[in-house]
Amino acid sequence: MMREQVAQTPASDMAPTLLALRGVGKVFSNGVTALSDVDLTIREGDFLSLLGPSGCGKSTALRLIAGLSTPTSGVLDWRGGGSLDRANIGFVFQEPTLLPWASVFDNVWLPLRLKGISRAKAAPAISEMLARVHLTGFEDAVPRELSGGMKMRVSIARAMVTKPRVLLMDEPFAALDEITRFKLNNDLLELWQDERFTVVFVTHSVFESVFLSNRVVVMAARPGRVFDELAIEASYPRDEAFRTSPDYAALCRQASDVLVNAIDSTAGSHHDSH
Ligand SMILES: Nc1ncnc2c1ncn2[C@@H]1O[C@H](COP(=O)(O)OP(=O)(O)OP(=O)(O)O)[C@@H](O)[C@H]1O
């Protein structure tokens, strides 16, 4: 059974739409249909995961949302028209992609520096973000001195230092060990609950998507498409007690069943675009 305390769940259905993808398709010049007819509504404050097998178009969808790529059919309808200012979107990749010669502090300064903000003027925002990702005291360290988890924390701080309304995350924790991943999941949720931005999170992991999200969108491949969506009606904050609860296990089983069906649908598909 699901939890009763749905009152603390973000009221996704009630929140205003931030972005609607309508009939979105992406065909690459080599003929690969990465996405076909995707309809998806992202609401303010959602923690929405895109879950699916390799090649179902998760990263392509994220790149379209980021404005790094354009659809070959359909539209992305941002609330208030026009696309969001690029400064209003933060992006975190699986690789932390830090400047190797620059300190933690200077890595986080980078997006502000690109906006013409001096180091001194940026300092309070940088220190605050480093505190939020639990890196106070590591300002002067360089990336090679940091663990994988710490590098990812720097990457998150860098993405969030401009206070974007939307954070796009492409398998950010996939390369980390499980304990580090759990910690980063907890800390990301804390940040999200405090700051109330919108997250679109790409993952292969059923467990991670259910733990984090209020909505899990399951995708299927060939062609890449939305297969189904699950509402994760468990209250926040979600902590270690939730991670070991029967509710969590039941929700993971449900998501896993949908994912298996999505994969089976591809296995039987005649739409092979490769
Ligand atoms: N620039 C490109 N040119 C041609 N084909 C591409 C390009 N980018 C992605 N594809 C193809 O589009 C499909 C979807 O790719 P995408 O990377 O979006 O999937 P994904 O679900 O993110 O996969 P993974 O989980 O493995 O990262 C794949 O078949 C991929 O090979």
Tab-separated table of C-alpha atoms and ligand atoms in Angstrom:
chain	number	residue	atom	x	y	z
A	1	MET	CA	0.000	0.000	0.000
A	2	MET	CA	1.118	3.506	-0.600
A	3	ARG	CA	1.551	6.007	2.177
A	4	GLU	CA	-1.339	8.005	3.509
A	5	GLN	CA	0.626	11.242	4.005
A	6	VAL	CA	0.179	12.447	0.459
A	7	ALA	CA	-0.363	15.962	1.825
A	8	GLN	CA	3.395	16.547	1.823
A	9	THR	CA	3.819	15.266	-1.715
A	10	PRO	CA	4.360	18.133	-4.153
A	11	ALA	CA	0.929	18.760	-5.641
A	12	SER	CA	2.143	18.093	-9.135
A	13	ASP	CA	-1.298	18.075	-10.767
A	14	MET	CA	-2.072	21.436	-9.183
A	15	ALA	CA	1.241	23.150	-9.973
A	16	PRO	CA	1.435	25.367	-13.066
A	17	THR	CA	2.905	23.879	-16.215
A	18	LEU	CA	6.491	24.950	-16.783
A	19	LEU	CA	7.064	23.180	-20.067
A	20	ALA	CA	4.920	21.063	-22.352
A	21	LEU	CA	6.442	18.876	-25.050
A	22	ARG	CA	3.811	18.327	-27.707
A	23	GLY	CA	4.282	15.709	-30.389
A	24	VAL	CA	8.037	16.108	-30.133
A	25	GLY	CA	10.173	14.039	-32.489
A	26	LYS	CA	13.874	13.975	-33.239
A	27	VAL	CA	15.296	12.243	-36.275
A	28	PHE	CA	19.066	12.518	-36.686
A	29	SER	CA	20.626	13.052	-40.080
A	30	ASN	CA	21.774	9.407	-40.098
A	31	GLY	CA	18.087	8.385	-40.062
A	32	VAL	CA	17.915	7.341	-36.391
A	33	THR	CA	14.587	8.245	-34.808
A	34	ALA	CA	15.761	9.157	-31.305
A	35	LEU	CA	12.336	10.416	-30.224
A	36	SER	CA	8.900	9.956	-31.699
A	37	ASP	CA	5.715	11.843	-30.807
A	38	VAL	CA	6.611	12.673	-27.210
A	39	ASP	CA	3.913	14.396	-25.164
A	40	LEU	CA	5.109	15.377	-21.718
A	41	THR	CA	4.088	18.092	-19.286
A	42	ILE	CA	6.646	19.273	-16.753
A	43	ARG	CA	5.214	21.255	-13.846
A	44	GLU	CA	6.821	23.855	-11.607
A	45	GLY	CA	8.549	22.120	-8.732
A	46	ASP	CA	8.451	18.620	-10.248
A	47	PHE	CA	11.200	16.136	-9.558
A	48	LEU	CA	10.636	14.187	-12.727
A	49	SER	CA	12.763	11.211	-13.733
A	50	LEU	CA	13.118	9.872	-17.242
A	51	LEU	CA	13.704	6.156	-16.767
A	52	GLY	CA	14.415	3.776	-19.598
A	53	PRO	CA	16.815	1.420	-21.337
A	54	SER	CA	19.837	2.565	-23.268
A	55	GLY	CA	18.956	4.298	-26.502
A	56	CYS	CA	15.366	5.288	-25.640
A	57	GLY	CA	16.175	8.956	-26.138
A	58	LYS	CA	16.515	10.175	-22.547
A	59	SER	CA	19.600	12.285	-23.225
A	60	THR	CA	18.116	13.536	-26.476
A	61	ALA	CA	15.018	14.703	-24.585
A	62	LEU	CA	17.193	16.491	-22.019
A	63	ARG	CA	19.236	18.205	-24.740
A	64	LEU	CA	16.039	19.411	-26.404
A	65	ILE	CA	14.816	20.834	-23.097
A	66	ALA	CA	18.199	22.504	-22.572
A	67	GLY	CA	17.957	24.110	-25.998
A	68	LEU	CA	21.174	22.354	-27.063
A	69	SER	CA	19.280	20.674	-29.884
A	70	THR	CA	16.053	21.362	-31.785
A	71	PRO	CA	13.182	18.939	-32.492
A	72	THR	CA	12.508	17.803	-36.036
A	73	SER	CA	8.767	17.743	-35.278
A	74	GLY	CA	6.457	19.042	-32.573
A	75	VAL	CA	7.019	21.911	-30.161
A	76	LEU	CA	8.375	22.697	-26.725
A	77	ASP	CA	5.977	25.123	-25.110
A	78	TRP	CA	7.535	27.054	-22.230
A	79	ARG	CA	5.177	28.792	-19.843
A	80	GLY	CA	4.921	32.432	-20.785
A	81	GLY	CA	6.009	31.649	-24.355
A	82	GLY	CA	9.593	31.667	-25.654
A	83	SER	CA	12.188	29.396	-24.197
A	84	LEU	CA	13.651	29.927	-20.767
A	85	ASP	CA	16.730	32.043	-20.582
A	86	ARG	CA	19.749	29.680	-20.698
A	87	ALA	CA	20.777	31.147	-17.324
A	88	ASN	CA	17.596	29.715	-15.895
A	89	ILE	CA	18.651	26.177	-16.721
A	90	GLY	CA	21.395	24.282	-14.917
A	91	PHE	CA	22.914	21.118	-16.394
A	92	VAL	CA	24.752	18.317	-14.592
A	93	PHE	CA	26.322	15.498	-16.604
A	94	GLN	CA	27.572	12.053	-15.576
A	95	GLU	CA	31.123	13.395	-15.840
A	96	PRO	CA	31.635	16.311	-13.463
A	97	THR	CA	33.614	18.122	-16.235
A	98	LEU	CA	35.530	20.390	-13.834
A	99	LEU	CA	38.431	22.602	-14.842
A	100	PRO	CA	41.357	20.476	-13.602
A	101	TRP	CA	43.694	23.381	-12.856
A	102	ALA	CA	41.115	25.505	-11.033
A	103	SER	CA	40.168	25.308	-7.360
A	104	VAL	CA	36.747	24.157	-6.167
A	105	PHE	CA	35.896	27.797	-5.510
A	106	ASP	CA	36.912	28.905	-8.995
A	107	ASN	CA	35.090	26.021	-10.645
A	108	VAL	CA	31.864	27.129	-8.973
A	109	TRP	CA	32.609	30.754	-9.860
A	110	LEU	CA	32.790	29.908	-13.591
A	111	PRO	CA	29.124	30.505	-14.619
A	112	LEU	CA	29.055	33.762	-12.654
A	113	ARG	CA	32.387	34.800	-14.148
A	114	LEU	CA	30.933	34.182	-17.611
A	115	LYS	CA	28.173	36.622	-16.648
A	116	GLY	CA	30.819	39.220	-15.765
A	117	ILE	CA	30.555	38.891	-11.972
A	118	SER	CA	33.849	39.426	-10.160
A	119	ARG	CA	35.324	36.824	-7.827
A	120	ALA	CA	34.796	39.089	-4.810
A	121	LYS	CA	31.207	39.867	-5.709
A	122	ALA	CA	30.459	36.200	-6.426
A	123	ALA	CA	32.078	34.987	-3.200
A	124	PRO	CA	28.977	34.982	-0.939
A	125	ALA	CA	26.905	33.003	-3.469
A	126	ILE	CA	29.771	30.547	-4.027
A	127	SER	CA	30.322	30.005	-0.303
A	128	GLU	CA	26.610	29.510	0.239
A	129	MET	CA	26.382	26.907	-2.551
A	130	LEU	CA	29.466	25.082	-1.310
A	131	ALA	CA	27.886	24.914	2.133
A	132	ARG	CA	24.661	23.571	0.589
A	133	VAL	CA	26.556	20.683	-1.015
A	134	HIS	CA	28.641	20.085	2.130
A	135	LEU	CA	31.969	21.234	0.698
A	136	THR	CA	32.811	24.042	3.112
A	137	GLY	CA	36.544	23.815	3.837
A	138	PHE	CA	37.392	22.449	0.368
A	139	GLU	CA	37.373	25.813	-1.450
A	140	ASP	CA	41.073	25.680	-2.324
A	141	ALA	CA	41.249	22.008	-3.301
A	142	VAL	CA	41.722	21.116	-6.966
A	143	PRO	CA	39.657	18.377	-8.630
A	144	ARG	CA	42.375	15.689	-8.527
A	145	GLU	CA	42.365	15.940	-4.720
A	146	LEU	CA	38.655	15.118	-4.539
A	147	SER	CA	36.717	11.837	-4.534
A	148	GLY	CA	34.196	11.134	-7.306
A	149	GLY	CA	31.316	12.097	-5.015
A	150	MET	CA	32.958	15.377	-4.056
A	151	LYS	CA	33.601	16.239	-7.697
A	152	MET	CA	29.920	15.658	-8.390
A	153	ARG	CA	29.049	17.956	-5.478
A	154	VAL	CA	31.190	20.665	-7.094
A	155	SER	CA	29.407	20.058	-10.390
A	156	ILE	CA	26.007	20.468	-8.679
A	157	ALA	CA	27.172	23.641	-6.885
A	158	ARG	CA	28.390	25.060	-10.205
A	159	ALA	CA	25.031	24.289	-11.856
A	160	MET	CA	23.056	25.794	-8.968
A	161	VAL	CA	25.115	28.892	-8.176
A	162	THR	CA	23.118	30.954	-10.679
A	163	LYS	CA	19.880	29.773	-8.979
A	164	PRO	CA	18.353	28.277	-12.137
A	165	ARG	CA	14.658	27.442	-12.112
A	166	VAL	CA	15.302	24.145	-13.847
A	167	LEU	CA	18.044	21.624	-13.162
A	168	LEU	CA	18.644	19.011	-15.863
A	169	MET	CA	20.652	15.998	-14.712
A	170	ASP	CA	21.913	13.296	-17.078
A	171	GLU	CA	22.762	10.163	-15.062
A	172	PRO	CA	24.762	12.278	-12.611
A	173	PHE	CA	25.445	9.520	-10.086
A	174	ALA	CA	25.812	6.494	-12.378
A	175	ALA	CA	29.581	6.267	-11.970
A	176	LEU	CA	29.541	6.512	-8.169
A	177	ASP	CA	29.578	3.700	-5.612
A	178	GLU	CA	26.254	2.910	-3.968
A	179	ILE	CA	26.897	4.553	-0.600
A	180	THR	CA	28.100	7.775	-2.204
A	181	ARG	CA	25.130	7.658	-4.543
A	182	PHE	CA	22.679	7.311	-1.636
A	183	LYS	CA	24.280	10.268	0.133
A	184	LEU	CA	24.106	12.421	-2.974
A	185	ASN	CA	20.478	11.371	-3.509
A	186	ASN	CA	19.667	12.518	0.055
A	187	ASP	CA	21.519	15.792	-0.299
A	188	LEU	CA	20.032	16.559	-3.705
A	189	LEU	CA	16.527	16.023	-2.312
A	190	GLU	CA	17.285	18.332	0.597
A	191	LEU	CA	18.474	21.038	-1.793
A	192	TRP	CA	15.437	20.566	-4.024
A	193	GLN	CA	13.034	20.795	-1.099
A	194	ASP	CA	14.692	23.955	0.218
A	195	GLU	CA	15.064	25.782	-3.084
A	196	ARG	CA	11.966	24.512	-4.924
A	197	PHE	CA	13.455	24.362	-8.402
A	198	THR	CA	12.299	21.888	-11.037
A	199	VAL	CA	14.407	18.808	-11.770
A	200	VAL	CA	14.427	16.586	-14.845
A	201	PHE	CA	16.624	13.628	-13.970
A	202	VAL	CA	17.765	10.943	-16.400
A	203	THR	CA	18.561	7.535	-14.931
A	204	HIS	CA	18.703	3.816	-15.707
A	205	SER	CA	17.975	3.009	-12.077
A	206	VAL	CA	14.459	2.097	-10.945
A	207	PHE	CA	15.564	2.459	-7.309
A	208	GLU	CA	17.037	5.890	-7.775
A	209	SER	CA	14.103	7.218	-9.799
A	210	VAL	CA	11.542	6.047	-7.225
A	211	PHE	CA	13.548	7.363	-4.283
A	212	LEU	CA	13.925	10.833	-5.733
A	213	SER	CA	10.931	11.619	-7.869
A	214	ASN	CA	7.336	12.629	-7.577
A	215	ARG	CA	6.909	11.491	-11.193
A	216	VAL	CA	8.677	8.719	-13.081
A	217	VAL	CA	8.272	8.787	-16.852
A	218	VAL	CA	9.179	5.405	-18.329
A	219	MET	CA	10.508	5.483	-21.876
A	220	ALA	CA	10.905	2.762	-24.500
A	221	ALA	CA	13.311	2.537	-27.418
A	222	ARG	CA	13.155	2.200	-31.191
A	223	PRO	CA	11.703	4.646	-31.601
A	224	GLY	CA	12.378	6.517	-28.364
A	225	ARG	CA	9.031	7.353	-26.793
A	226	VAL	CA	7.131	7.831	-23.558
A	227	PHE	CA	5.792	4.417	-22.578
A	228	ASP	CA	4.048	5.186	-19.282
A	229	GLU	CA	4.147	7.430	-16.255
A	230	LEU	CA	4.012	6.650	-12.541
A	231	ALA	CA	3.118	9.060	-9.757
A	232	ILE	CA	5.287	8.352	-6.719
A	233	GLU	CA	2.844	9.296	-4.017
A	234	ALA	CA	5.145	9.046	-1.037
A	235	SER	CA	5.663	12.057	1.174
A	236	TYR	CA	8.845	14.103	1.418
A	237	PRO	CA	11.261	14.366	3.109
A	238	ARG	CA	12.385	10.913	2.059
A	239	ASP	CA	15.169	9.502	4.159
A	240	GLU	CA	16.853	6.214	5.030
A	241	ALA	CA	13.640	5.010	6.706
A	242	PHE	CA	11.830	5.455	3.389
A	243	ARG	CA	14.637	3.675	1.524
A	244	THR	CA	14.094	0.522	3.578
A	245	SER	CA	10.297	0.762	3.848
A	246	PRO	CA	7.769	-1.679	2.358
A	247	ASP	CA	6.162	1.306	0.578
A	248	TYR	CA	9.407	2.015	-1.246
A	249	ALA	CA	9.846	-1.657	-2.151
A	250	ALA	CA	6.299	-1.810	-3.520
A	251	LEU	CA	6.786	1.341	-5.586
A	252	CYS	CA	10.074	-0.009	-6.973
A	253	ARG	CA	8.357	-3.260	-7.927
A	254	GLN	CA	5.637	-1.300	-9.709
A	255	ALA	CA	8.173	0.843	-11.609
A	256	SER	CA	10.237	-2.214	-12.435
A	257	ASP	CA	7.196	-3.979	-13.915
A	258	VAL	CA	6.483	-0.969	-16.130
A	259	LEU	CA	10.119	-0.850	-17.231
A	260	VAL	CA	10.084	-4.564	-18.116
A	261	ASN	CA	6.947	-3.974	-20.211
A	262	ALA	CA	8.648	-1.018	-21.907
A	263	ILE	CA	11.657	-3.172	-22.782
A	264	ASP	CA	9.418	-6.023	-23.977
A	265	SER	CA	7.512	-3.602	-26.185
A	266	THR	CA	10.778	-2.769	-27.916
A	267	ALA	CA	11.788	-6.407	-28.290
A	268	GLY	CA	8.523	-7.030	-30.165
A	269	SER	CA	8.684	-3.780	-32.082
A	270	HIS	CA	8.925	-3.587	-35.843
A	271	HIS	CA	10.012	0.038	-35.695
A	272	ASP	CA	13.687	-0.752	-35.531
A	273	SER	CA	15.256	2.500	-36.573
A	274	HIS	CA	18.858	1.284	-36.515
B	1	LIG	N1	24.017	13.047	-32.584
B	1	LIG	C1	23.463	11.891	-32.907
B	1	LIG	N2	23.466	11.448	-34.167
B	1	LIG	C2	22.887	10.269	-34.505
B	1	LIG	N3	22.263	9.452	-33.635
B	1	LIG	C3	22.216	9.842	-32.344
B	1	LIG	C4	22.827	11.064	-31.914
B	1	LIG	N4	22.616	11.180	-30.564
B	1	LIG	C5	21.932	10.081	-30.193
B	1	LIG	N5	21.692	9.274	-31.259
B	1	LIG	C6	20.937	8.018	-31.257
B	1	LIG	O1	19.634	8.322	-30.785
B	1	LIG	C7	19.147	7.290	-29.934
B	1	LIG	C8	18.808	7.868	-28.579
B	1	LIG	O2	20.008	8.274	-27.940
B	1	LIG	P1	20.059	8.885	-26.486
B	1	LIG	O3	21.495	9.116	-26.165
B	1	LIG	O4	19.135	10.020	-26.380
B	1	LIG	O5	19.487	7.680	-25.608
B	1	LIG	P2	19.587	7.420	-24.047
B	1	LIG	O6	18.274	6.863	-23.644
B	1	LIG	O7	20.030	8.664	-23.364
B	1	LIG	O8	20.711	6.308	-23.976
B	1	LIG	P3	21.769	5.980	-22.801
B	1	LIG	O9	20.944	5.571	-21.641
B	1	LIG	O10	22.574	4.866	-23.369
B	1	LIG	O11	22.549	7.242	-22.567
B	1	LIG	C9	20.230	6.229	-29.904
B	1	LIG	O12	19.919	5.244	-30.868
B	1	LIG	C10	21.477	6.992	-30.285
B	1	LIG	O13	22.422	6.146	-30.902
